[in-house]
Amino acid sequence: QLQLVESGGGLVQPGGSLRISCAASGFTLDGHAIGWFRQAPGKEREGISCIQGTAGRTYYSDSVKGRFTISGDSAKNTVTLQMSSLKPEDTGVYYCAVRTYRQCVLFSANEYDYWGQGTQVSVSS
């Protein structure tokens, strides 16, 4: 009964902020790498952030570094992505994904074994 559910997406103006979350059930996130990916229509899926366990090392792509922050909550078995200074090019469906192992592989979607359904983030005036 492994499941990942994203929440918190929506419409925001350029320069605004959103916080999206990934909730896991059926397993514990602490022993895994948890990544965030995004995909816009006609674009390739892009890895943007990863955390090792719920309190381990964090990684960011150049496109979001300095604007996004990833964090985990072990008690709630969740991982959150805080997004600030949002730009129109941040628009897309955001997915959380879990790797069997704890080491992050930020840009390799094929390394992740479990995926949520995604949540839409739209940045527009």
mmCIF file of C-alpha atoms in Angstrom:
data_model
loop_
_atom_site.group_PDB
_atom_site.id
_atom_site.type_symbol
_atom_site.label_atom_id
_atom_site.label_comp_id
_atom_site.label_asym_id
_atom_site.label_seq_id
_atom_site.Cartn_x
_atom_site.Cartn_y
_atom_site.Cartn_z
ATOM 1 C CA GLN A 1 0.000 0.000 0.000
ATOM 2 C CA LEU A 2 2.827 2.396 -0.839
ATOM 3 C CA GLN A 3 1.434 5.812 -1.711
ATOM 4 C CA LEU A 4 2.639 9.394 -2.212
ATOM 5 C CA VAL A 5 0.216 12.331 -2.316
ATOM 6 C CA GLU A 6 1.173 15.906 -3.225
ATOM 7 C CA SER A 7 -0.847 18.906 -2.070
ATOM 8 C CA GLY A 8 -0.666 22.703 -1.952
ATOM 9 C CA GLY A 9 -0.480 23.651 -5.621
ATOM 10 C CA GLY A 10 -2.389 26.580 -7.062
ATOM 11 C CA LEU A 11 -2.246 29.884 -8.918
ATOM 12 C CA VAL A 12 0.173 32.566 -7.739
ATOM 13 C CA GLN A 13 1.388 35.871 -9.170
ATOM 14 C CA PRO A 14 5.020 36.339 -10.223
ATOM 15 C CA GLY A 15 7.138 37.098 -7.176
ATOM 16 C CA GLY A 16 4.770 35.227 -4.888
ATOM 17 C CA SER A 17 5.236 32.116 -2.762
ATOM 18 C CA LEU A 18 3.716 28.656 -2.429
ATOM 19 C CA ARG A 19 4.368 25.668 -0.213
ATOM 20 C CA ILE A 20 3.684 22.182 -1.533
ATOM 21 C CA SER A 21 3.888 18.963 0.453
ATOM 22 C CA CYS A 22 4.361 15.249 -0.155
ATOM 23 C CA ALA A 23 2.738 12.820 2.276
ATOM 24 C CA ALA A 24 3.787 9.165 2.336
ATOM 25 C CA SER A 25 1.839 6.150 3.547
ATOM 26 C CA GLY A 26 2.734 2.495 3.729
ATOM 27 C CA PHE A 27 6.445 3.154 4.321
ATOM 28 C CA THR A 28 8.792 5.498 6.176
ATOM 29 C CA LEU A 29 10.537 8.305 4.284
ATOM 30 C CA ASP A 30 13.519 8.514 6.658
ATOM 31 C CA GLY A 31 15.427 5.721 4.923
ATOM 32 C CA HIS A 32 15.038 7.102 1.396
ATOM 33 C CA ALA A 33 15.926 9.940 -0.929
ATOM 34 C CA ILE A 34 12.905 12.127 -1.683
ATOM 35 C CA GLY A 35 13.020 14.216 -4.842
ATOM 36 C CA TRP A 36 10.873 16.937 -6.367
ATOM 37 C CA PHE A 37 10.425 17.038 -10.132
ATOM 38 C CA ARG A 38 8.386 19.321 -12.370
ATOM 39 C CA GLN A 39 7.069 19.107 -15.906
ATOM 40 C CA ALA A 40 5.455 21.692 -18.172
ATOM 41 C CA PRO A 41 3.478 20.725 -21.311
ATOM 42 C CA GLY A 42 5.897 19.876 -24.111
ATOM 43 C CA LYS A 43 8.883 19.950 -21.745
ATOM 44 C CA GLU A 44 11.061 17.232 -20.262
ATOM 45 C CA ARG A 45 10.602 16.300 -16.627
ATOM 46 C CA GLU A 46 13.116 18.303 -14.582
ATOM 47 C CA GLY A 47 14.610 17.350 -11.232
ATOM 48 C CA ILE A 48 14.731 20.425 -8.988
ATOM 49 C CA SER A 49 15.412 19.284 -5.413
ATOM 50 C CA CYS A 50 16.182 16.276 -3.219
ATOM 51 C CA ILE A 51 16.564 15.481 0.468
ATOM 52 C CA GLN A 52 18.199 12.427 2.035
ATOM 53 C CA GLY A 53 15.732 11.175 4.618
ATOM 54 C CA THR A 54 13.573 13.777 6.341
ATOM 55 C CA ALA A 55 16.508 15.619 7.941
ATOM 56 C CA GLY A 56 19.532 14.870 5.772
ATOM 57 C CA ARG A 57 21.535 16.718 3.143
ATOM 58 C CA THR A 58 19.633 18.766 0.581
ATOM 59 C CA TYR A 59 20.277 19.487 -3.089
ATOM 60 C CA TYR A 60 18.889 21.967 -5.623
ATOM 61 C CA SER A 61 19.070 22.545 -9.346
ATOM 62 C CA ASP A 62 20.557 25.826 -10.546
ATOM 63 C CA SER A 63 17.124 26.964 -11.737
ATOM 64 C CA VAL A 64 15.657 27.001 -8.198
ATOM 65 C CA LYS A 65 18.664 27.365 -5.897
ATOM 66 C CA GLY A 66 18.251 30.330 -3.551
ATOM 67 C CA ARG A 67 14.483 30.482 -4.094
ATOM 68 C CA PHE A 68 13.213 27.028 -3.047
ATOM 69 C CA THR A 69 13.786 25.181 0.231
ATOM 70 C CA ILE A 70 13.154 21.480 0.840
ATOM 71 C CA SER A 71 12.527 20.102 4.335
ATOM 72 C CA GLY A 72 11.084 17.028 6.032
ATOM 73 C CA ASP A 73 9.000 16.162 9.077
ATOM 74 C CA SER A 74 9.742 12.692 10.395
ATOM 75 C CA ALA A 75 6.762 12.592 12.776
ATOM 76 C CA LYS A 76 4.327 13.427 9.971
ATOM 77 C CA ASN A 77 6.225 11.369 7.368
ATOM 78 C CA THR A 78 6.124 14.301 4.936
ATOM 79 C CA VAL A 79 8.468 16.405 2.809
ATOM 80 C CA THR A 80 7.720 20.029 1.937
ATOM 81 C CA LEU A 81 8.978 22.348 -0.796
ATOM 82 C CA GLN A 82 8.779 26.054 0.066
ATOM 83 C CA MET A 83 8.841 28.099 -3.143
ATOM 84 C CA SER A 84 9.536 31.845 -3.140
ATOM 85 C CA SER A 85 10.161 34.543 -5.757
ATOM 86 C CA LEU A 86 8.178 32.480 -8.238
ATOM 87 C CA LYS A 87 8.570 33.105 -11.964
ATOM 88 C CA PRO A 88 6.275 32.221 -14.888
ATOM 89 C CA GLU A 89 8.811 29.609 -15.990
ATOM 90 C CA ASP A 90 8.210 27.774 -12.698
ATOM 91 C CA THR A 91 4.750 26.785 -13.987
ATOM 92 C CA GLY A 92 4.168 23.050 -14.277
ATOM 93 C CA VAL A 93 3.027 19.881 -12.574
ATOM 94 C CA TYR A 94 5.167 19.168 -9.518
ATOM 95 C CA TYR A 95 5.786 15.557 -8.507
ATOM 96 C CA CYS A 96 7.386 14.038 -5.445
ATOM 97 C CA ALA A 97 9.299 10.808 -5.925
ATOM 98 C CA VAL A 98 11.020 8.334 -3.616
ATOM 99 C CA ARG A 99 14.167 6.369 -4.313
ATOM 100 C CA THR A 100 14.761 2.944 -2.769
ATOM 101 C CA TYR A 101 18.125 4.147 -1.452
ATOM 102 C CA ARG A 102 18.934 7.183 0.670
ATOM 103 C CA GLN A 103 21.454 8.826 -1.663
ATOM 104 C CA CYS A 104 20.058 11.659 -3.807
ATOM 105 C CA VAL A 105 20.371 11.477 -7.590
ATOM 106 C CA LEU A 106 18.870 14.841 -8.439
ATOM 107 C CA PHE A 107 18.593 14.807 -12.226
ATOM 108 C CA SER A 108 17.846 11.113 -12.848
ATOM 109 C CA ALA A 109 14.114 10.388 -12.765
ATOM 110 C CA ASN A 110 14.768 6.737 -13.630
ATOM 111 C CA GLU A 111 16.473 6.291 -10.256
ATOM 112 C CA TYR A 112 13.209 6.939 -8.388
ATOM 113 C CA ASP A 113 10.821 4.073 -7.737
ATOM 114 C CA TYR A 114 7.622 5.624 -6.327
ATOM 115 C CA TRP A 115 5.767 8.659 -7.667
ATOM 116 C CA GLY A 116 2.847 10.802 -6.607
ATOM 117 C CA GLN A 117 0.110 12.003 -8.942
ATOM 118 C CA GLY A 118 1.403 15.569 -9.050
ATOM 119 C CA THR A 119 0.076 18.996 -8.113
ATOM 120 C CA GLN A 120 -0.327 21.922 -10.521
ATOM 121 C CA VAL A 121 1.615 25.131 -9.883
ATOM 122 C CA SER A 122 0.721 28.087 -12.123
ATOM 123 C CA VAL A 123 2.607 31.392 -11.961
ATOM 124 C CA SER A 124 0.785 34.110 -13.882
ATOM 125 C CA SER A 125 -0.479 37.654 -13.515
#
